[in-house]
CSV table of C-alpha atoms in Angstrom, one decimal:
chain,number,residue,atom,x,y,z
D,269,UNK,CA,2.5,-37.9,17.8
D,270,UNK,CA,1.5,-37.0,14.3
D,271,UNK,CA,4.8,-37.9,11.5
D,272,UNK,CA,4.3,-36.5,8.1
D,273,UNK,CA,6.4,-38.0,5.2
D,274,UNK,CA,7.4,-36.5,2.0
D,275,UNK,CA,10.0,-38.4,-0.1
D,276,UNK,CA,13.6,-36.6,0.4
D,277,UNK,CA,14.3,-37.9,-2.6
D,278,UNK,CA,14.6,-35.4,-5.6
D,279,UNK,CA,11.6,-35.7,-8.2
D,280,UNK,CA,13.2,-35.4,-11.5
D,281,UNK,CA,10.5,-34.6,-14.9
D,282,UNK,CA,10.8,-33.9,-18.2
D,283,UNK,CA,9.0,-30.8,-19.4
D,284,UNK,CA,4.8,-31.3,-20.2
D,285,UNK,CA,4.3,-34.1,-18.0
D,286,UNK,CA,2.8,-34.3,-14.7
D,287,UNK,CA,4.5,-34.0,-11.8
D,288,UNK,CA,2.7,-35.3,-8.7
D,289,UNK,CA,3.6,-35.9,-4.9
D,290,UNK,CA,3.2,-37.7,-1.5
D,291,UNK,CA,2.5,-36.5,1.5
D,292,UNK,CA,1.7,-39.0,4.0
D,293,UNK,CA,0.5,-38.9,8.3
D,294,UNK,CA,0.7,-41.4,10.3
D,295,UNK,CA,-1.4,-40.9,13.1
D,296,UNK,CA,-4.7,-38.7,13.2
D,297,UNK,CA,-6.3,-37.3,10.5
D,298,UNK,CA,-6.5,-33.8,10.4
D,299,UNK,CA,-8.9,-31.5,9.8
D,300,UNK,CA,-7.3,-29.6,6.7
D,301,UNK,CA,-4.4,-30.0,4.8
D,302,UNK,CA,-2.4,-27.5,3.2
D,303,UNK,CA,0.6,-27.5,0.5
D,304,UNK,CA,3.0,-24.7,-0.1
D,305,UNK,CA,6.0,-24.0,-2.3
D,306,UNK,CA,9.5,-23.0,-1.1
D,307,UNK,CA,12.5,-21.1,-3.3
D,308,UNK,CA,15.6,-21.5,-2.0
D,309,UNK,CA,16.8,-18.9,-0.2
D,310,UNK,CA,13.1,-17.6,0.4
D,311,UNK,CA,9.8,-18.2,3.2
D,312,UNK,CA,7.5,-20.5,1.8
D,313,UNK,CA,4.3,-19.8,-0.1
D,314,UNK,CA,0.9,-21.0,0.2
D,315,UNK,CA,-1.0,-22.7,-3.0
D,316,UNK,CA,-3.8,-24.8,-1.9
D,317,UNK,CA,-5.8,-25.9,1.1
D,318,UNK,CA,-8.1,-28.8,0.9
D,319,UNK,CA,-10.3,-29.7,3.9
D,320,UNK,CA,-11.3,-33.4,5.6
D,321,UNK,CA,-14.7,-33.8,3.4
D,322,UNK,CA,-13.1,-33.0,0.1
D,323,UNK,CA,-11.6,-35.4,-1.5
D,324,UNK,CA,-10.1,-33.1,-4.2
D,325,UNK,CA,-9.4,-29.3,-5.0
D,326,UNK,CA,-8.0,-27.9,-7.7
D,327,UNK,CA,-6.0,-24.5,-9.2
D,328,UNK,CA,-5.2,-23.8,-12.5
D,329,UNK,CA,-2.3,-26.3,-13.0
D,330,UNK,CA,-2.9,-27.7,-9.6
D,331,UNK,CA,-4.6,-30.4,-8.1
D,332,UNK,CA,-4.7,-31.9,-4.4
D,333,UNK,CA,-6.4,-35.1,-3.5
D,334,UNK,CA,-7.2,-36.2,0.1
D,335,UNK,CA,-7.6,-39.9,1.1
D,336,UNK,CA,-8.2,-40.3,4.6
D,337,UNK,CA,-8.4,-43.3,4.6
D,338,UNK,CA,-4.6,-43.8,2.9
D,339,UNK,CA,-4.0,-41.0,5.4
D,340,UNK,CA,-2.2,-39.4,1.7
D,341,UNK,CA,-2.6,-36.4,0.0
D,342,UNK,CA,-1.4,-36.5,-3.7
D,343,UNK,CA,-0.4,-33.2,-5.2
D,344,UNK,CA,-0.2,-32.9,-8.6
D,345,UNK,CA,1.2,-30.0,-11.3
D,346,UNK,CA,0.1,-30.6,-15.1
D,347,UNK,CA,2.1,-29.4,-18.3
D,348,UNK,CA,4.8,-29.2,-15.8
D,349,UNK,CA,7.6,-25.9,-16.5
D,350,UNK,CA,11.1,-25.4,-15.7
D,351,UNK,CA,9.3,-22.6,-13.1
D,352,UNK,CA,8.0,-24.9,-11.5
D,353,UNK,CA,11.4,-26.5,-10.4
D,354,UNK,CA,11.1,-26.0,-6.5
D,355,UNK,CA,10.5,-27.8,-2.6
D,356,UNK,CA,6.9,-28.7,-1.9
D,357,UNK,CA,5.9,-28.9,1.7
D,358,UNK,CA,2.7,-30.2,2.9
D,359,UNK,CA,1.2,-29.0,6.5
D,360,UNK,CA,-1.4,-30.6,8.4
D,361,UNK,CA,-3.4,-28.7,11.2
D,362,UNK,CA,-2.3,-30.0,15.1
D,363,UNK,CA,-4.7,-31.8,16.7
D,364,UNK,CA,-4.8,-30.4,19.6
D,365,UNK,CA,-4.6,-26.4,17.8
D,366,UNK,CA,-6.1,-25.4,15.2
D,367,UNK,CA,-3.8,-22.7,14.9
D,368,UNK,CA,-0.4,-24.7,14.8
D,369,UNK,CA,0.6,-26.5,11.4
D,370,UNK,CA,2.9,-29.4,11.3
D,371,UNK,CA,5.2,-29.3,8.3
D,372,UNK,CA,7.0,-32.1,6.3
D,373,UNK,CA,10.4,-32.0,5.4
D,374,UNK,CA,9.5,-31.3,1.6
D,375,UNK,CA,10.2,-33.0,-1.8
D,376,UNK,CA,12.2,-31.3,-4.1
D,377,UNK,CA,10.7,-31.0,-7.9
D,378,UNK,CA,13.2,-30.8,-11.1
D,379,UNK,CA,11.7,-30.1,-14.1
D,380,UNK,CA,14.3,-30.6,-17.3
D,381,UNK,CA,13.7,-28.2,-20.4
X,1288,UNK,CA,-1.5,-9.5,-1.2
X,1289,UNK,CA,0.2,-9.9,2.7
X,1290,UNK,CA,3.4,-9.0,3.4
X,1291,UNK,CA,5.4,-10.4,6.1
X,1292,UNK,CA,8.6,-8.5,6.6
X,1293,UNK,CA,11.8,-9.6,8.5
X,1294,UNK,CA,14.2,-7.0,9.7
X,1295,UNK,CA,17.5,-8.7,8.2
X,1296,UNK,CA,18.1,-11.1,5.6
X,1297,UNK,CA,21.4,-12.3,6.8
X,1298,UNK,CA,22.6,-12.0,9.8
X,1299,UNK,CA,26.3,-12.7,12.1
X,1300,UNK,CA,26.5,-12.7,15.4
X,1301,UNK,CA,29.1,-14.1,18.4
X,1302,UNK,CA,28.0,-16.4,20.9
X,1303,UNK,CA,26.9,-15.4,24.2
X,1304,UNK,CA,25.0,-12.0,22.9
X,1305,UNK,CA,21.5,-11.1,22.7
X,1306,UNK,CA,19.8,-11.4,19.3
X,1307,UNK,CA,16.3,-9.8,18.6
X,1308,UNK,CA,15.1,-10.8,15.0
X,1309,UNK,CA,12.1,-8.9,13.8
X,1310,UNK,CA,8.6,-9.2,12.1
X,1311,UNK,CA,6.1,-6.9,10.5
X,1312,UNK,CA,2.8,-7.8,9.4
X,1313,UNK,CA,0.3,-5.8,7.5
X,1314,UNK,CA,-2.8,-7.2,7.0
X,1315,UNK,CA,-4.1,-7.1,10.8
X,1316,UNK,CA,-3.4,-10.9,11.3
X,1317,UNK,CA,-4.3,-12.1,15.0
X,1318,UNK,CA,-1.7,-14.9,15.0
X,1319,UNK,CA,2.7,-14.6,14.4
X,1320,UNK,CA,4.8,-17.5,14.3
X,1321,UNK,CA,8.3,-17.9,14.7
X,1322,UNK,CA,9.6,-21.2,12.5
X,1323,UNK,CA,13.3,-22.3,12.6
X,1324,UNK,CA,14.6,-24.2,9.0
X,1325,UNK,CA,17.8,-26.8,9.1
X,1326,UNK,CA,18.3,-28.8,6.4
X,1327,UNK,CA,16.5,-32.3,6.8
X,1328,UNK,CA,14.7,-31.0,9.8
X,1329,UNK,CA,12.1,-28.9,8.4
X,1330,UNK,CA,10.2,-25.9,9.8
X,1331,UNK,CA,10.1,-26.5,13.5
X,1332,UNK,CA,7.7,-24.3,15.4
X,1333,UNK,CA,9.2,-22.0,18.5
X,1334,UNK,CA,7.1,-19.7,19.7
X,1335,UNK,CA,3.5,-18.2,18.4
X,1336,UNK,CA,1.6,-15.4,19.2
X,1337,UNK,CA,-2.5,-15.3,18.8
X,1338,UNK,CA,-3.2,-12.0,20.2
X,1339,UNK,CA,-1.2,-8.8,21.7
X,1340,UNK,CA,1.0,-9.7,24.5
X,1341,UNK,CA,-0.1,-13.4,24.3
X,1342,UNK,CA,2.2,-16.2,23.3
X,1343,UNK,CA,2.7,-20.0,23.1
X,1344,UNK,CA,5.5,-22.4,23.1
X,1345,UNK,CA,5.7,-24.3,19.9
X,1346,UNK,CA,8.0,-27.4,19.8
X,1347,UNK,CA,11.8,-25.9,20.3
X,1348,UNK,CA,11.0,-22.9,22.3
X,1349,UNK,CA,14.4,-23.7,24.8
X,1350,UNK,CA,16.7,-20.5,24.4
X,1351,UNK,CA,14.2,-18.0,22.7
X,1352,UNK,CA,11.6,-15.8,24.1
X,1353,UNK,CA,9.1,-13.7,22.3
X,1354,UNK,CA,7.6,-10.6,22.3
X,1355,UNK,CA,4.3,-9.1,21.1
X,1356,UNK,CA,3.3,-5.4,22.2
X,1357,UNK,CA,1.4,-4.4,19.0
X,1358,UNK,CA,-0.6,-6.8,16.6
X,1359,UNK,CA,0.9,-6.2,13.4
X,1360,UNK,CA,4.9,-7.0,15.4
X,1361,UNK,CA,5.7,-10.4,16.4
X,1362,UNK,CA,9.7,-9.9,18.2
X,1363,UNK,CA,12.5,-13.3,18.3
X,1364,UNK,CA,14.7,-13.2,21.2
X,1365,UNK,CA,18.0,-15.1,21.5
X,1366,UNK,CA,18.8,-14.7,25.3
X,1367,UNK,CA,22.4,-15.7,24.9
X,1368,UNK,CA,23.2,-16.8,21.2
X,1369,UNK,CA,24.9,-20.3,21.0
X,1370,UNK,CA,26.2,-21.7,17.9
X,1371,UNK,CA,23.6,-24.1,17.4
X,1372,UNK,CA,21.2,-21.4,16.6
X,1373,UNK,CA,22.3,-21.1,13.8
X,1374,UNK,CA,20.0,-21.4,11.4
X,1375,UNK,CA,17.3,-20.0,9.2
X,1376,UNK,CA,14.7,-18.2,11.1
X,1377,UNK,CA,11.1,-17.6,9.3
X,1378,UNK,CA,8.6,-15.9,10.7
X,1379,UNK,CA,4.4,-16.0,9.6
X,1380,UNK,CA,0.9,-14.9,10.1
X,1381,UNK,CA,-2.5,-16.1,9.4
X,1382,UNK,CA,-6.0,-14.9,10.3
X,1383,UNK,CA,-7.5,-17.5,11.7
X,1384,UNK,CA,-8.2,-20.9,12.4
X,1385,UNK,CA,-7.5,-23.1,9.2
X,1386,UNK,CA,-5.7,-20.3,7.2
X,1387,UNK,CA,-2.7,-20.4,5.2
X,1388,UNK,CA,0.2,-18.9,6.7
X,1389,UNK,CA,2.0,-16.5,4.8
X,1390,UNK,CA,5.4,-16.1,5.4
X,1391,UNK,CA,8.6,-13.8,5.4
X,1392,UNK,CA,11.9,-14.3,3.3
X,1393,UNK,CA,13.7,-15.2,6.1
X,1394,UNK,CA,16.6,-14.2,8.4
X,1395,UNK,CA,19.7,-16.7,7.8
X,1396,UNK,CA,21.6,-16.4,11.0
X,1397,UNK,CA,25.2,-17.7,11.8
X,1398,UNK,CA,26.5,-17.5,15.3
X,1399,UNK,CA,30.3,-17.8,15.7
């Protein structure tokens, strides 16, 4: 069965620099990939989607890169801001539903002032 | 923008009773998902809906059951609450195939 792997551990930045993080699958790859940011205490929120033939999208201070053949997707913020201190899931599409998303546990993102 | 609305924020309830948790969409999406949230686990699917009165079992659908009688109302049922439910519940919708889910705030529910 698909297994998606962010790192549990806590990214810690300074303020201005990039920010960028791993989401790995070990088994199929999917279709489309999605990544979404979480609050605590709140449902999360969707920022990008980035499909099987694209290798990258981007949005505003965002970036996603697909490497099937890493079976990775690299997410990246630029100039990053405290605000942007949050949990970062990744979702991949189920193989056998198109509907159904698979979600990853999440990295959490510091970013120091 | 879509806005996913659940009933109760936080919620307390004693073990053996029924719980219904609720969910309101409003931008006409065919398919509802209920999502539970434990820390280290991530969002594990239990039930989802892709049309009125039609419904899957996601991945953890054992003590829940689900109702759908109008498109924009996606229902969470706790037959007879146990204390492992508790957890956070999140429910979402999407309008298709290969859409981003958007998602509610959340109901955090404890079961004593």
């Amino acid at each position: 069965s698909q297994k998606i792997e962010q790192n549990s551990e806590a990214l810690n930045i300074q303020e201005g620099k990039t920010a960028t993080l791993t989401c790995n699958y070990t088994n199929y790859s999917p279709a489309y990939l999605q990544w979404y940011r979480q609050d605590p205490g709140r449902g999360p929120v969707f920022l990008l989607l980035i499909r099987e033939n694209e290798k990258e999208k981007r949005k505003e201070r965002l970036k996603v890169t697909f490497d099937t053949t890493l079976k990775q997707s690299l997410f990246h913020i630029t100039a990053s801001q405290p605000a942007d201190s949050a949990t970062y899931l990744c979702a991949l599409d189920e193989m056998d539903s198109s509907y159904k998303l698979i979600f990853g546990s999440g990295t959490r993102l510091l970013v120091r002032p | 923008d879509v806005k996913v609305t659940q009933s109760s924020r936080y919620l307390v309830k004693r073990t053996g009773e029924k719980v219904f948790l609720e969910c309101v969409q409003d931008m006409d999406h065919e398919n509802m998902f209920w999502y539970r949230q434990d820390p280290g686990l991530g969002l594990r699917l239990i039930y989802f809906s892709y049309d009125v009165k039609m419904k899957e079992k996601g991945d953890i659908p054992e003590g829940y059951s689900v109702s759908r009688e109008k498109k924009e109302r996606f229902s969470l049922i706790l037959e007879s609450a146990s204390t492992n439910q508790t957890s956070m519940y999140l429910c979402a919708s999407s309008g298709g195939i290969n859409q981003p889910q958007h998602f509610g705030d959340g109901t955090r529910l404890s079961i004593l």
